[in-house]
Short mmCIF file of C-alpha atoms and ligand atoms in Angstrom, two decimals:
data_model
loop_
_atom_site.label_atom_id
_atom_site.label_comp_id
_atom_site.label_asym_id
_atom_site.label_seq_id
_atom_site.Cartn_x
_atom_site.Cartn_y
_atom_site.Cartn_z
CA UNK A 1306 -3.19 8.02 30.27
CA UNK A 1307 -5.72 5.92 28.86
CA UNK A 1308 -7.42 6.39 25.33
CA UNK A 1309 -10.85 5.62 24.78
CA UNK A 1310 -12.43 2.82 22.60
CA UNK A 1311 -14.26 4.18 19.48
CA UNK A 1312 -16.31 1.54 19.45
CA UNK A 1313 -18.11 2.38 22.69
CA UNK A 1314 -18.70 5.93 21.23
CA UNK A 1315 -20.74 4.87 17.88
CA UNK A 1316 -24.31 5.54 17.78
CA UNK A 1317 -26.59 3.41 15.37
CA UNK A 1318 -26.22 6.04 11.95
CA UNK A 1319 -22.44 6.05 12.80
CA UNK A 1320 -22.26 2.04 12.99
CA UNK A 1321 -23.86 1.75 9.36
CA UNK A 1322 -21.04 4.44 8.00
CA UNK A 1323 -18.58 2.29 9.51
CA UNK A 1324 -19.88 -1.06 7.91
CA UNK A 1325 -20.29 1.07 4.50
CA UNK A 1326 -16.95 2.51 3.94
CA UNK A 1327 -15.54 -0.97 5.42
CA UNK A 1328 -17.72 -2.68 2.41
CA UNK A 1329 -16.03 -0.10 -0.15
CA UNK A 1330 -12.57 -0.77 1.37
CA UNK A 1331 -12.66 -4.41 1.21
CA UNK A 1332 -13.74 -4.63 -2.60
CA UNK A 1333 -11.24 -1.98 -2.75
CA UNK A 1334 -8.64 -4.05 -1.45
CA UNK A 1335 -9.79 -7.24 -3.14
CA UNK A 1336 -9.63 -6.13 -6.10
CA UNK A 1337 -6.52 -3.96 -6.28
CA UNK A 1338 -3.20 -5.90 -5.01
CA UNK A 1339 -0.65 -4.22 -6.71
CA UNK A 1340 0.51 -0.38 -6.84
CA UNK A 1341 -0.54 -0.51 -10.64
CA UNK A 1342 -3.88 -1.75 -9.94
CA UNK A 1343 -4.58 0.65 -6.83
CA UNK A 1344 -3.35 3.95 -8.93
CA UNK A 1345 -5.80 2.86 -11.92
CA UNK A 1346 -8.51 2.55 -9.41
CA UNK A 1347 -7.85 5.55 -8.00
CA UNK A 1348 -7.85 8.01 -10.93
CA UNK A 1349 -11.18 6.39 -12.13
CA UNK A 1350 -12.89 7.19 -8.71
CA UNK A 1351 -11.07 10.65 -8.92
CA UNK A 1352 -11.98 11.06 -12.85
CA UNK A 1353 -15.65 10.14 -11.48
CA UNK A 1354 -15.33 13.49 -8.89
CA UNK A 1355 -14.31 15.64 -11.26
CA UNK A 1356 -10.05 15.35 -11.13
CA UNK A 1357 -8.55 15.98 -14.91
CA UNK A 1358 -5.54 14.90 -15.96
CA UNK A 1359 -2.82 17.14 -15.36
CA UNK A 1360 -1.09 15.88 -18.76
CA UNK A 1361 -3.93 17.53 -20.72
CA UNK A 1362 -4.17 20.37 -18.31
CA UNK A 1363 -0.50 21.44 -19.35
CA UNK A 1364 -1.03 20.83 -22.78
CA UNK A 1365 -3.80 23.25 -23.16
CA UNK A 1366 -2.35 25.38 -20.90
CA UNK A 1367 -5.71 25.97 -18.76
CA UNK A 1368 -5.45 28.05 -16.04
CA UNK A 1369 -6.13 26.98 -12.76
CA UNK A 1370 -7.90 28.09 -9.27
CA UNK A 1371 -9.71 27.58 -6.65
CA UNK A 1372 -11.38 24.57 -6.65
CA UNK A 1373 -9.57 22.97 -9.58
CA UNK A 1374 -8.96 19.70 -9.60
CA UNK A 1375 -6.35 17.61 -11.12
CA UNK A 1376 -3.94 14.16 -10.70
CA UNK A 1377 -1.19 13.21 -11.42
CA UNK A 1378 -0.07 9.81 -12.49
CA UNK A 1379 3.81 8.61 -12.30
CA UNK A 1380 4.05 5.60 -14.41
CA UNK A 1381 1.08 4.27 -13.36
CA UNK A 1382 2.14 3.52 -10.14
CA UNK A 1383 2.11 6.72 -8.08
CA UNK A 1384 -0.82 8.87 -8.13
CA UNK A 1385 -1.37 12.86 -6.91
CA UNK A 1386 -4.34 14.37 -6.60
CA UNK A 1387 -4.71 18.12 -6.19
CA UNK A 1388 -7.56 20.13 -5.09
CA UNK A 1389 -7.04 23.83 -5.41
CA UNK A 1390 -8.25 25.98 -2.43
CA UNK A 1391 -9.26 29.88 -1.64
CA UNK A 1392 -6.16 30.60 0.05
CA UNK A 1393 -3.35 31.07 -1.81
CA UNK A 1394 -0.81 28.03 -2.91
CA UNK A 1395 1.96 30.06 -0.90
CA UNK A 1396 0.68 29.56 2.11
CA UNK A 1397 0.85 25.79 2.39
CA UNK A 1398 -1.47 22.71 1.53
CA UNK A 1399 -3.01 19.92 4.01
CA UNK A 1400 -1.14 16.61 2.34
CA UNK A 1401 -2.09 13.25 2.82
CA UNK A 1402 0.14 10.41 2.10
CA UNK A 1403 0.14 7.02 2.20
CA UNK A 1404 2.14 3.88 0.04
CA UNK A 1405 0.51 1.41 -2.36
CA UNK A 1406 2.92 -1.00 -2.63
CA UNK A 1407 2.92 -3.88 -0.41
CA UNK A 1408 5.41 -6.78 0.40
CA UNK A 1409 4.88 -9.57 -2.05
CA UNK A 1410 7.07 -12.07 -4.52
CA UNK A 1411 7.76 -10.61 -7.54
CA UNK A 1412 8.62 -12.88 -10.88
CA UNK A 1413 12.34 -13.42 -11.72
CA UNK A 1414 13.18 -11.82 -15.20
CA UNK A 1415 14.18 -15.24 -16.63
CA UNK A 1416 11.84 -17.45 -14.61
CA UNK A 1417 10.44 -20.76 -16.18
CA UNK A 1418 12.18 -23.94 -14.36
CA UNK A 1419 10.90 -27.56 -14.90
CA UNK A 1420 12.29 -29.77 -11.94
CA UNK A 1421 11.02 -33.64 -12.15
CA UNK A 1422 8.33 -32.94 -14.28
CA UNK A 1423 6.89 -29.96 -12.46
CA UNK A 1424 6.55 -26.31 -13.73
CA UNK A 1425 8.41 -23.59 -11.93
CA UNK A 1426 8.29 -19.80 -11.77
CA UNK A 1427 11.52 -18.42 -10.00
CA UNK A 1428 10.97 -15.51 -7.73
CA UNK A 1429 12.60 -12.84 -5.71
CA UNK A 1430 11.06 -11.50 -2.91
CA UNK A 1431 9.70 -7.55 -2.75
CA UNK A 1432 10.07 -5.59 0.72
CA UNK A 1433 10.03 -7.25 4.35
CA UNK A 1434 9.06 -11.06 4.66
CA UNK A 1435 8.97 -14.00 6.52
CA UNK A 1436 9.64 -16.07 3.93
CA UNK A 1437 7.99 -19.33 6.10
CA UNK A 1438 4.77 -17.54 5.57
CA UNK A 1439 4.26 -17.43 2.02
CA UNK A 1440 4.14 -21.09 1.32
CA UNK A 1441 1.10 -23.63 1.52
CA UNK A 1442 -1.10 -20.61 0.34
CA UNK A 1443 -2.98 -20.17 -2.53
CA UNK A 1444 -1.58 -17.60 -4.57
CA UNK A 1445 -2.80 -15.34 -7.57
CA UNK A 1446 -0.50 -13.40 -10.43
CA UNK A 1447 -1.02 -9.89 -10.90
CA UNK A 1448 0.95 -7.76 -12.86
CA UNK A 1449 2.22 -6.79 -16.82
CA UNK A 1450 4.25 -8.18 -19.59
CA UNK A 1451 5.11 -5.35 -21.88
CA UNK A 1452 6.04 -6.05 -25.27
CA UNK A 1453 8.88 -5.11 -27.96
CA UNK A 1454 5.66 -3.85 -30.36
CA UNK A 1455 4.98 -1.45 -27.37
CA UNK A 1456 1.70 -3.57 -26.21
CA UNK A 1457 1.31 -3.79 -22.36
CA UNK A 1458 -1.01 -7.13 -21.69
CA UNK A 1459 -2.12 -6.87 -18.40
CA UNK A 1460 -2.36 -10.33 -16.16
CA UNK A 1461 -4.48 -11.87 -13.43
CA UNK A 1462 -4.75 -14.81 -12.90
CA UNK A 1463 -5.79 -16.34 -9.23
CA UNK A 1464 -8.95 -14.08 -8.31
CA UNK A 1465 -12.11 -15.27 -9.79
CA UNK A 1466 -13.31 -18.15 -8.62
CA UNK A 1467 -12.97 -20.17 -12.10
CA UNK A 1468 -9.59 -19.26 -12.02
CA UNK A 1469 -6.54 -21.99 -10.93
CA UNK A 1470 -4.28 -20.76 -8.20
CA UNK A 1471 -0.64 -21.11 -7.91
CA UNK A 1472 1.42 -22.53 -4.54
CA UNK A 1473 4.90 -22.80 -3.11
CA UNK A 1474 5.56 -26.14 -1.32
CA UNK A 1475 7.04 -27.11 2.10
CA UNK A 1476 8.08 -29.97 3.42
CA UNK A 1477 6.09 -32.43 4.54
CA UNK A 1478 6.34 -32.85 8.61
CA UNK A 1479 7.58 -36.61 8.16
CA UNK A 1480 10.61 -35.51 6.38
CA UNK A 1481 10.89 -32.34 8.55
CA UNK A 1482 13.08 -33.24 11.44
CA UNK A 1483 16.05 -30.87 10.14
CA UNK A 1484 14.65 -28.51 8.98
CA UNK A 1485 12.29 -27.90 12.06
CA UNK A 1486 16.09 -27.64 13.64
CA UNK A 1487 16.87 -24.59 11.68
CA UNK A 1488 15.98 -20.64 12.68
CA UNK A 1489 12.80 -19.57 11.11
CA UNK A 1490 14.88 -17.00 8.80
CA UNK A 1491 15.98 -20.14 7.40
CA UNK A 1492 13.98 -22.43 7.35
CA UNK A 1493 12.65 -21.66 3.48
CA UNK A 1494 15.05 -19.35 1.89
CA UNK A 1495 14.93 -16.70 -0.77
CA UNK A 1496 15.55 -18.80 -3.64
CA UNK A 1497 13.02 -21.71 -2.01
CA UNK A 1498 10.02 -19.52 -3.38
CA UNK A 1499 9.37 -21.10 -6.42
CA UNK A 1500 6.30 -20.64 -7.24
CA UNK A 1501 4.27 -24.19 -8.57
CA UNK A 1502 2.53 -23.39 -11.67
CA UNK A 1503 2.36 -26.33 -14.01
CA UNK A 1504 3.02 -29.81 -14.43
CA UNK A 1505 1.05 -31.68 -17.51
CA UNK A 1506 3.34 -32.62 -20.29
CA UNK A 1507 2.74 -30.95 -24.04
CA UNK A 1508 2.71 -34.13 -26.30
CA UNK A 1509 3.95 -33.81 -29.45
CA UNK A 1510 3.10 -36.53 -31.66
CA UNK A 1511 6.03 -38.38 -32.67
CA UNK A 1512 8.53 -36.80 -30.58
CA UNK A 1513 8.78 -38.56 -27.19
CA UNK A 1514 12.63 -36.93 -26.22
CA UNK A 1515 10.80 -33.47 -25.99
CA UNK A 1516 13.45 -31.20 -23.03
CA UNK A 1517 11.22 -29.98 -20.53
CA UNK A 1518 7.31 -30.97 -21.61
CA UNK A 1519 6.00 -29.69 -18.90
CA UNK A 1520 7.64 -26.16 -19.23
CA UNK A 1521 6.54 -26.41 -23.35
CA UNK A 1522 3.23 -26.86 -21.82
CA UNK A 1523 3.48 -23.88 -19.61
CA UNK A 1524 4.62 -21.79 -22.65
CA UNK A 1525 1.98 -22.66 -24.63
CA UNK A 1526 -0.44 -21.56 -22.42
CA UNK A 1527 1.32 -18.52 -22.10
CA UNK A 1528 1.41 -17.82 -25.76
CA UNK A 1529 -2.17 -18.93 -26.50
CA UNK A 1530 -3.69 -16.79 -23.35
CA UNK A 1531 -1.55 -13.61 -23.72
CA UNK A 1532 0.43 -13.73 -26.85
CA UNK A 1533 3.73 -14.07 -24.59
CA UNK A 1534 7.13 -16.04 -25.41
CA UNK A 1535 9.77 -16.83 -22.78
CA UNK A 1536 11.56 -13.68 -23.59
CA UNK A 1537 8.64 -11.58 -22.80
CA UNK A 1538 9.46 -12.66 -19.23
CA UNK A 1539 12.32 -9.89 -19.73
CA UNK A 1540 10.10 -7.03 -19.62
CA UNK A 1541 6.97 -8.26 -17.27
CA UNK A 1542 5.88 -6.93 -13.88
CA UNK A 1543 4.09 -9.94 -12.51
CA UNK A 1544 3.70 -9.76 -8.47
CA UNK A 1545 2.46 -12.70 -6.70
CA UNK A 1546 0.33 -11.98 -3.86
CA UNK A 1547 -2.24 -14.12 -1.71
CA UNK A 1548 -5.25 -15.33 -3.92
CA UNK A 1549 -8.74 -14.19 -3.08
CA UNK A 1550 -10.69 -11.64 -1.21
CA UNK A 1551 -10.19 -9.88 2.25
CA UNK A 1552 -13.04 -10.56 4.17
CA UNK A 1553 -14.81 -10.07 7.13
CA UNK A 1554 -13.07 -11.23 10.92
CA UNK A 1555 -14.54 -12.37 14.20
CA UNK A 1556 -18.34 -13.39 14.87
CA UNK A 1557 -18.86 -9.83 15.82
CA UNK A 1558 -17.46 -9.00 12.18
CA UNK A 1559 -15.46 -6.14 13.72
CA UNK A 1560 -12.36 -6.98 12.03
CA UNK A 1561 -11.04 -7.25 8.33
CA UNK A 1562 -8.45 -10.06 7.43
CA UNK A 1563 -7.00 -9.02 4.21
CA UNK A 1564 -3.70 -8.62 1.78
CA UNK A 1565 -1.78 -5.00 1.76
CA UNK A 1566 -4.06 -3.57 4.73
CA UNK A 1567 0.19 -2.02 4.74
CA UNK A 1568 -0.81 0.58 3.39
CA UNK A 1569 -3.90 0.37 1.37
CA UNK A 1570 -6.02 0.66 4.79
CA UNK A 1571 -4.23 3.85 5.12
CA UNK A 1572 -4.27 4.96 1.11
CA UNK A 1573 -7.99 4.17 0.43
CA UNK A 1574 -9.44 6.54 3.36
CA UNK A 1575 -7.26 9.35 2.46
CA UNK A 1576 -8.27 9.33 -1.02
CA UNK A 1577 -11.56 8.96 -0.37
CA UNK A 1578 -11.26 11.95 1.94
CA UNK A 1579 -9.86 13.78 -0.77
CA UNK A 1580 -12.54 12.82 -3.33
CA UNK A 1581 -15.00 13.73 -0.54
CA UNK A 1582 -14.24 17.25 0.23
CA UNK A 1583 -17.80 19.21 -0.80
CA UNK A 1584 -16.59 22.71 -0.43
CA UNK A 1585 -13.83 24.24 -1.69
CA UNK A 1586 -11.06 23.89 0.77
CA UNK A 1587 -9.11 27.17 2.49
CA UNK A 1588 -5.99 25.51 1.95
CA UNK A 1589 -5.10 23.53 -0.94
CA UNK A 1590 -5.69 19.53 -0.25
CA UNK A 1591 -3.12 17.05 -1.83
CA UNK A 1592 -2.75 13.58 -1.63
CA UNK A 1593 -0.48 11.72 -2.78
CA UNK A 1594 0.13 7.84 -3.03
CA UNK A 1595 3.72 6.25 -3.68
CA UNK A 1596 5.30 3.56 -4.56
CA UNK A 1597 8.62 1.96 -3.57
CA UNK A 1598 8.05 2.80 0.23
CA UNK A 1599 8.32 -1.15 0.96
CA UNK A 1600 12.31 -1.00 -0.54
CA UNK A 1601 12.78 2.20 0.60
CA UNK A 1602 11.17 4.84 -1.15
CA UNK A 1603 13.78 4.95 -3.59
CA UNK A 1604 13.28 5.07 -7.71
CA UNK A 1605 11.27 6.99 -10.05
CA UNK A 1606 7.83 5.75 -8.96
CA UNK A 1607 9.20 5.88 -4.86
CA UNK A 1608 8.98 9.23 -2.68
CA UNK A 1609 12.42 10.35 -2.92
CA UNK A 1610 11.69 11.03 -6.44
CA UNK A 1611 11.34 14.83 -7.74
CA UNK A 1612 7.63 13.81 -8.97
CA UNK A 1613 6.06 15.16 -6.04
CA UNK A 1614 7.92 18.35 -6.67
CA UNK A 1615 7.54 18.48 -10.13
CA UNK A 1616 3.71 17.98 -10.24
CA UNK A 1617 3.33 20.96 -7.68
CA UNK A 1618 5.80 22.81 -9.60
CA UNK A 1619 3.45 22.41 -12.74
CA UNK A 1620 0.13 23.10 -10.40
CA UNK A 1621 1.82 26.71 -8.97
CA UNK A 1622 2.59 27.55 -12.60
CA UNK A 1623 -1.23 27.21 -14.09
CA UNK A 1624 -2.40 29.07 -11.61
CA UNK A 1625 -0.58 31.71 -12.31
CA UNK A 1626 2.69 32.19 -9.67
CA UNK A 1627 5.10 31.82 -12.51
CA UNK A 1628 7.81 29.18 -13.21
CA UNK A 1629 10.68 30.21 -10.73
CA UNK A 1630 11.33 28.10 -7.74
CA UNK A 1631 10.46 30.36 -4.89
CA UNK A 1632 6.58 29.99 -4.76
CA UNK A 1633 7.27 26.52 -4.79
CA UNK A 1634 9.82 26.35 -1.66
CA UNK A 1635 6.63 28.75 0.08
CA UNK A 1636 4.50 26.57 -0.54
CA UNK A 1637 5.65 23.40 0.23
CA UNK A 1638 7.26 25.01 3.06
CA UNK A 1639 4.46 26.33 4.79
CA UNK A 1640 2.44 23.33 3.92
CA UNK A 1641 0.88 20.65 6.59
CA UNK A 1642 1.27 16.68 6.09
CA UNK A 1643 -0.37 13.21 7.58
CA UNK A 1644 2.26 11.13 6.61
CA UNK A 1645 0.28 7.53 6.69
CA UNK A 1646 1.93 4.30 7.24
CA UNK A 1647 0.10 1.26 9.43
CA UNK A 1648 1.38 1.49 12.73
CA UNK A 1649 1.57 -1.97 14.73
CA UNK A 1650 -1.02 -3.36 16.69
CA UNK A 1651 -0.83 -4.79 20.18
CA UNK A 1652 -0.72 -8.03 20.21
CA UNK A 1653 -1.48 -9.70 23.35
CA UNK A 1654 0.48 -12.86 21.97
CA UNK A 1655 3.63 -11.37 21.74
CA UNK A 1656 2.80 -8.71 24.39
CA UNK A 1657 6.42 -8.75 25.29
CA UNK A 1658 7.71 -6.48 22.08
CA UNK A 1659 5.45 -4.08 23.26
CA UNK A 1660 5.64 -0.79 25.98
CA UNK A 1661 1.73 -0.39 26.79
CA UNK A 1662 1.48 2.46 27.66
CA UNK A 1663 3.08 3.41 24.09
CA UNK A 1664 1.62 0.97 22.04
CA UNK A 1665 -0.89 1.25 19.52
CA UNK A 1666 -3.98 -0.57 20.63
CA UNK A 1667 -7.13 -2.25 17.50
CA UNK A 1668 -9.98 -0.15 18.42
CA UNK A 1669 -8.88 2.71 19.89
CA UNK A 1670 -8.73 4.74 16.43
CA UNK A 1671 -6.22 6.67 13.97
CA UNK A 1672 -2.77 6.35 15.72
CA UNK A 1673 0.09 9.26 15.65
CA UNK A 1674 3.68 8.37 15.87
CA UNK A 1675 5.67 11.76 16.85
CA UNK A 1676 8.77 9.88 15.64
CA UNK A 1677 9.16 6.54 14.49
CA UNK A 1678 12.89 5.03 13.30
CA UNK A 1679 14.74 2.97 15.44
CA UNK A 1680 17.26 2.49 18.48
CA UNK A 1681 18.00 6.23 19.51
CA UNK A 1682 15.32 7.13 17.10
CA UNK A 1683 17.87 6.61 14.06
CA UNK A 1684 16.15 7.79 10.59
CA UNK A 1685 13.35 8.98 12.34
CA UNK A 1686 10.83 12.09 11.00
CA UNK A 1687 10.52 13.50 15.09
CA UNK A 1688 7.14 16.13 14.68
CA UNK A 1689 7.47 19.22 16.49
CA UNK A 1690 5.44 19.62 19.70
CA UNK A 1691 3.72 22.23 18.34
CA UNK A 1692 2.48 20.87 15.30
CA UNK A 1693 1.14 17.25 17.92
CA UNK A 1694 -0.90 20.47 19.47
CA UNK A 1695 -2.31 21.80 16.32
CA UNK A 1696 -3.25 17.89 15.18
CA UNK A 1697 -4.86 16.91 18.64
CA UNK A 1698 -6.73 20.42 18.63
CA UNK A 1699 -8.06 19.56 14.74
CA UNK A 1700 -8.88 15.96 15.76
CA UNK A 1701 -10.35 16.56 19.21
CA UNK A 1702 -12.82 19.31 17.35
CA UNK A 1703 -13.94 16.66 14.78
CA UNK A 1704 -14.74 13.75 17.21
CA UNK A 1705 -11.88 11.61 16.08
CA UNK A 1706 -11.10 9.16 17.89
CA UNK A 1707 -7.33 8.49 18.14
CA UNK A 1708 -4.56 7.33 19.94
CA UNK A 1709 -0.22 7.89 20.15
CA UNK A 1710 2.32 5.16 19.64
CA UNK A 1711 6.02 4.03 18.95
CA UNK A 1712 6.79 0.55 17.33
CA UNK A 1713 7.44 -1.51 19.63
CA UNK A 1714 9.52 -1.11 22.78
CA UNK A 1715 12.79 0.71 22.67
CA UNK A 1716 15.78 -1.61 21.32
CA UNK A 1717 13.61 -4.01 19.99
CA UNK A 1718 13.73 -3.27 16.12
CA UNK A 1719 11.83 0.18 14.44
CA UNK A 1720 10.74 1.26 10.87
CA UNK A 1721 10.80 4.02 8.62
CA UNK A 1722 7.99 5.95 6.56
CA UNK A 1723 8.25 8.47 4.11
CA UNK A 1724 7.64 11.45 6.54
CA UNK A 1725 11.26 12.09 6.65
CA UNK A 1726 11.35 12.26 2.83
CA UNK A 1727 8.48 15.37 2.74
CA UNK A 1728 9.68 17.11 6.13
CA UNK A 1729 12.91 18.28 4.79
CA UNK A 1730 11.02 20.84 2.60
CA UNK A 1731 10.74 22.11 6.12
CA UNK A 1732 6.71 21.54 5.96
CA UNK A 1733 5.48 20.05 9.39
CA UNK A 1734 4.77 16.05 8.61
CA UNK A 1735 3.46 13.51 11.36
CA UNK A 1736 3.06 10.00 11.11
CA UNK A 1737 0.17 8.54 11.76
CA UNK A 1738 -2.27 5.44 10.78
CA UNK A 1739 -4.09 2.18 11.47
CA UNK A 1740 -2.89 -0.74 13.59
CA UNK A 1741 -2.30 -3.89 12.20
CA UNK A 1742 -1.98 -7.35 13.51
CA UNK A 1743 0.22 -9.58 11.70
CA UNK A 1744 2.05 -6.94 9.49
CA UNK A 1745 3.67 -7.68 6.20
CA UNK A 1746 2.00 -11.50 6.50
CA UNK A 1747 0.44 -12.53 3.67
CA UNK A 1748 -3.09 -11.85 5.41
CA UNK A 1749 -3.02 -9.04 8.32
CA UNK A 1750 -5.31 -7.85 10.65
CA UNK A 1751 -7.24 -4.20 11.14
CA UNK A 1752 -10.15 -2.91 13.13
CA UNK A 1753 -12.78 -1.70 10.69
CA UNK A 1754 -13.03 1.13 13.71
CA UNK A 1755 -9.55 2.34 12.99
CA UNK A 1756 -9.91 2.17 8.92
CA UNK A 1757 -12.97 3.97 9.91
CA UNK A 1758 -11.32 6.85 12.42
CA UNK A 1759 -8.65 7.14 10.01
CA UNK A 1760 -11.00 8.02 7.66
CA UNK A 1761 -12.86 10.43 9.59
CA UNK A 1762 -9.59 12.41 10.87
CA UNK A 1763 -8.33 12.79 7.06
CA UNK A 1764 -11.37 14.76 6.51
CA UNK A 1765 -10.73 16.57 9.51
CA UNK A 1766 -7.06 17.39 8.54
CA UNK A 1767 -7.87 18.21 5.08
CA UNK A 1768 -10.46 21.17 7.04
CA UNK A 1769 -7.30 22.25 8.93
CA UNK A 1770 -6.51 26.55 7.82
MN1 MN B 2523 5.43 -2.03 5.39
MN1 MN B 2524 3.87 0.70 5.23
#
């Protein structure tokens, strides 16, 4: 069996869409790298539709019902959005979920190093990399430094074009015949990644022994630019991630080469299907976006935490099904999930890895894993055959174009999502999203047809009674 190309299916109107919402998601992308970012983007596109606060909803103790909207913030770094349908909560809601956090360095707590005169930040590497990848690249700071006082100052520093970028070295090739020797696992290590970020001495007049100039320098930058000291290093988020935009690939421009397409190019079309719905919904439509999936979903801000619950716990109580727990088991119970994770693309270079016939293939639109894990399926959310039915019915009726896969061939490695994390509310959760080439690489590789399909079968889902 053989799935079709969406490409071959678009008609002219369909081709502009396409190129619009691809526009939207690479800004979107661009200009939101980290979880933080992404979440505060997200509630100002959902303030813009109408979404309140569910914080102030509580407080006032509005009721709520059909076609109510509210979010959900956890910490500023997970986000659910809520939009109330006719049918009542108990009978389920059509979930859409997807991660915002992607694999990146993040800053050592006590980072500032000078080596021989050059400026160092130490730090420790966030989620699945190939460490060999992430040097020689210009690289931007995004992130926090929160304050004793209670101040949050928030950084970037990398993005606009004015702005310097930062680097990790490698070896030149001269010098490189043993370390070309080693296995690329090796060949730079986790505590290699220092990142390069300074290097001019501070002069102080009359004090030529100064310890470290280069490192006073750094810190008086630091101070001058956002009040900081060293010890402020103690209680900052900064996450370094490539530096500049995403942008368009291929002279047919029918690719996007960008940072965090895992899993932003599966978050940013299922919120915008959420913020898109135009009629009230029959059954309520959630999404939700996490963080923490990269390290495991685990963690306050991650999917294994009771936010999810919590939130739709507060939700079943404003609209007026009381504060015990069994409307709440109903509903998420009898509730239906696209649990949204990049799947990974066929790549004709390392064909090998791959079963084609169960491989997921750039162009041929939003892909469904019935189970992913790995070896005999190990850790694996395995949809029922039933619920594949109801999702190829609801896809087939909308025009979707779409397509099934595993990761990779059998044996060779696997992955997890979150799916398994929702499903054991016993609601019926499949996995499903866009292929990527190059995944978890500093820049990776989508069709804007997939982001696009994906896209279009959210809103389908979200239609699903
Ligand atoms: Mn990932
Ligand atoms: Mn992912």
């Amino acid at each position: 069996m053989e799935r079709p190309n969406a490409w071959k299916q678009y008609n002219g109107a369909q081709l502009d869409q396409l190129e619009s919402f691809s526009r939207d998601y690479t800004a979107f992308i661009s200009n939101n790298k980290t979880e933080r970012e992404c979440v505060a983007s997200a509630i100002a596109l959902a303030e813009t539709a109408g979404y309140r606060n569910l914080d102030d909803v509580v407080c006032a103790q509005s009721k709520l019902g059909p076609g109510s909207r509210v979010y959900a913030s956890n910490r500023g770094k997970s986000l659910i959005l809520m939009e109330l349908g006719s049918e009542p909560l108990t009978q389920g809601m059509n979930i859409l979920g997807a991660h915002v956090d992607s694999p990146r360095l993040d800053v050592k707590q006590n980072p500032v190093e000078e080596k021989n005169d050059l400026a160092y930040l130490d730090t420790h590497y966030y989620g699945g990399v190939k460490k060999y990848q992430w040097v020689t690249l210009p690289l931007a700071i995004h992130g926090v430094v929160a304050k004793k006082d209670g101040t949050v100052v928030p950084v970037c520093v990398g993005e606009d074009a004015q702005d310097p970028v930062f680097v990790i070295t490698d070896l030149l090739i001269h010098l490189a015949q043993e370390q070309l020797k080693k296995d690329a696992a090796t060949v730079i290590e986790g505590e290699m990644l220092d990142l390069l970020v300074g290097h001019k001495p501070l002069v102080v007049e009359g004090d030529d022994e100064q310890k470290d100039p280069a490192k006073a320098q750094l810190l008086e930058l630091l101070s001058q630019k956002y009040g900081m000291d060293e010890e402020d290093f103690y209680s900052a988020e900064l996450e370094i991630v490539p530096a500049g935009a995403a942008r368009d690939l291929g002279f047919d421009r029918s690719m996007i080469l960008g940072y965090g397409h895992d899993d932003r190019s599966c978050a940013y079309p299922s919120l915008c299907a959420q913020l898109a719905l135009t009629e009230v919904p029959a059954r309520t439509a959630l999404t939700i976006l996490v963080d923490k999936e990269e390290i495991g979903s685990v963690g306050a801000t991650g999917m294994t935490s009771l936010f999810f619950e919590n939130v739709v716990a507060e939700v079943l109580a404003l609209a007026g099904y009381g504060e015990g727990t069994l409307a709440l088991r109903r509903c998420l119970g009898r509730s239906h999930m696209l649990s949204s994770d990049v799947s990974a693309g066929f790549d004709p270079a390392f064909a090998s890895t791959f079963e084609p016939k169960n491989a997921a293939y750039l162009g041929h639109g939003l892909t469904f894993n019935k189970f992913t894990g790995s070896r005999g399926k190990g850790g694996s959310n395995d949809a029922d055959a039933e619920y594949v039915a109801l999702i190829r019915r609801v896809m087939d009726e909308h025009d979707v174009c779409w397509q099934t896969a595993e990761l990779g061939k059998v044996d060779v490695g696997g992955g997890g999502t979150i799916a398994y994390i929702l499903a054991k509310y016993g609601m019926r959760v499949i996995d499903c999203g866009v292929p990527v080439l190059s995944m978890h690489a500093p820049w990776e590789v989508i069709s804007k047809a997939d982001l696009f399909e994906a896209y279009r079968g959210y809103q389908a889902f979200l239609t699903l009674e």
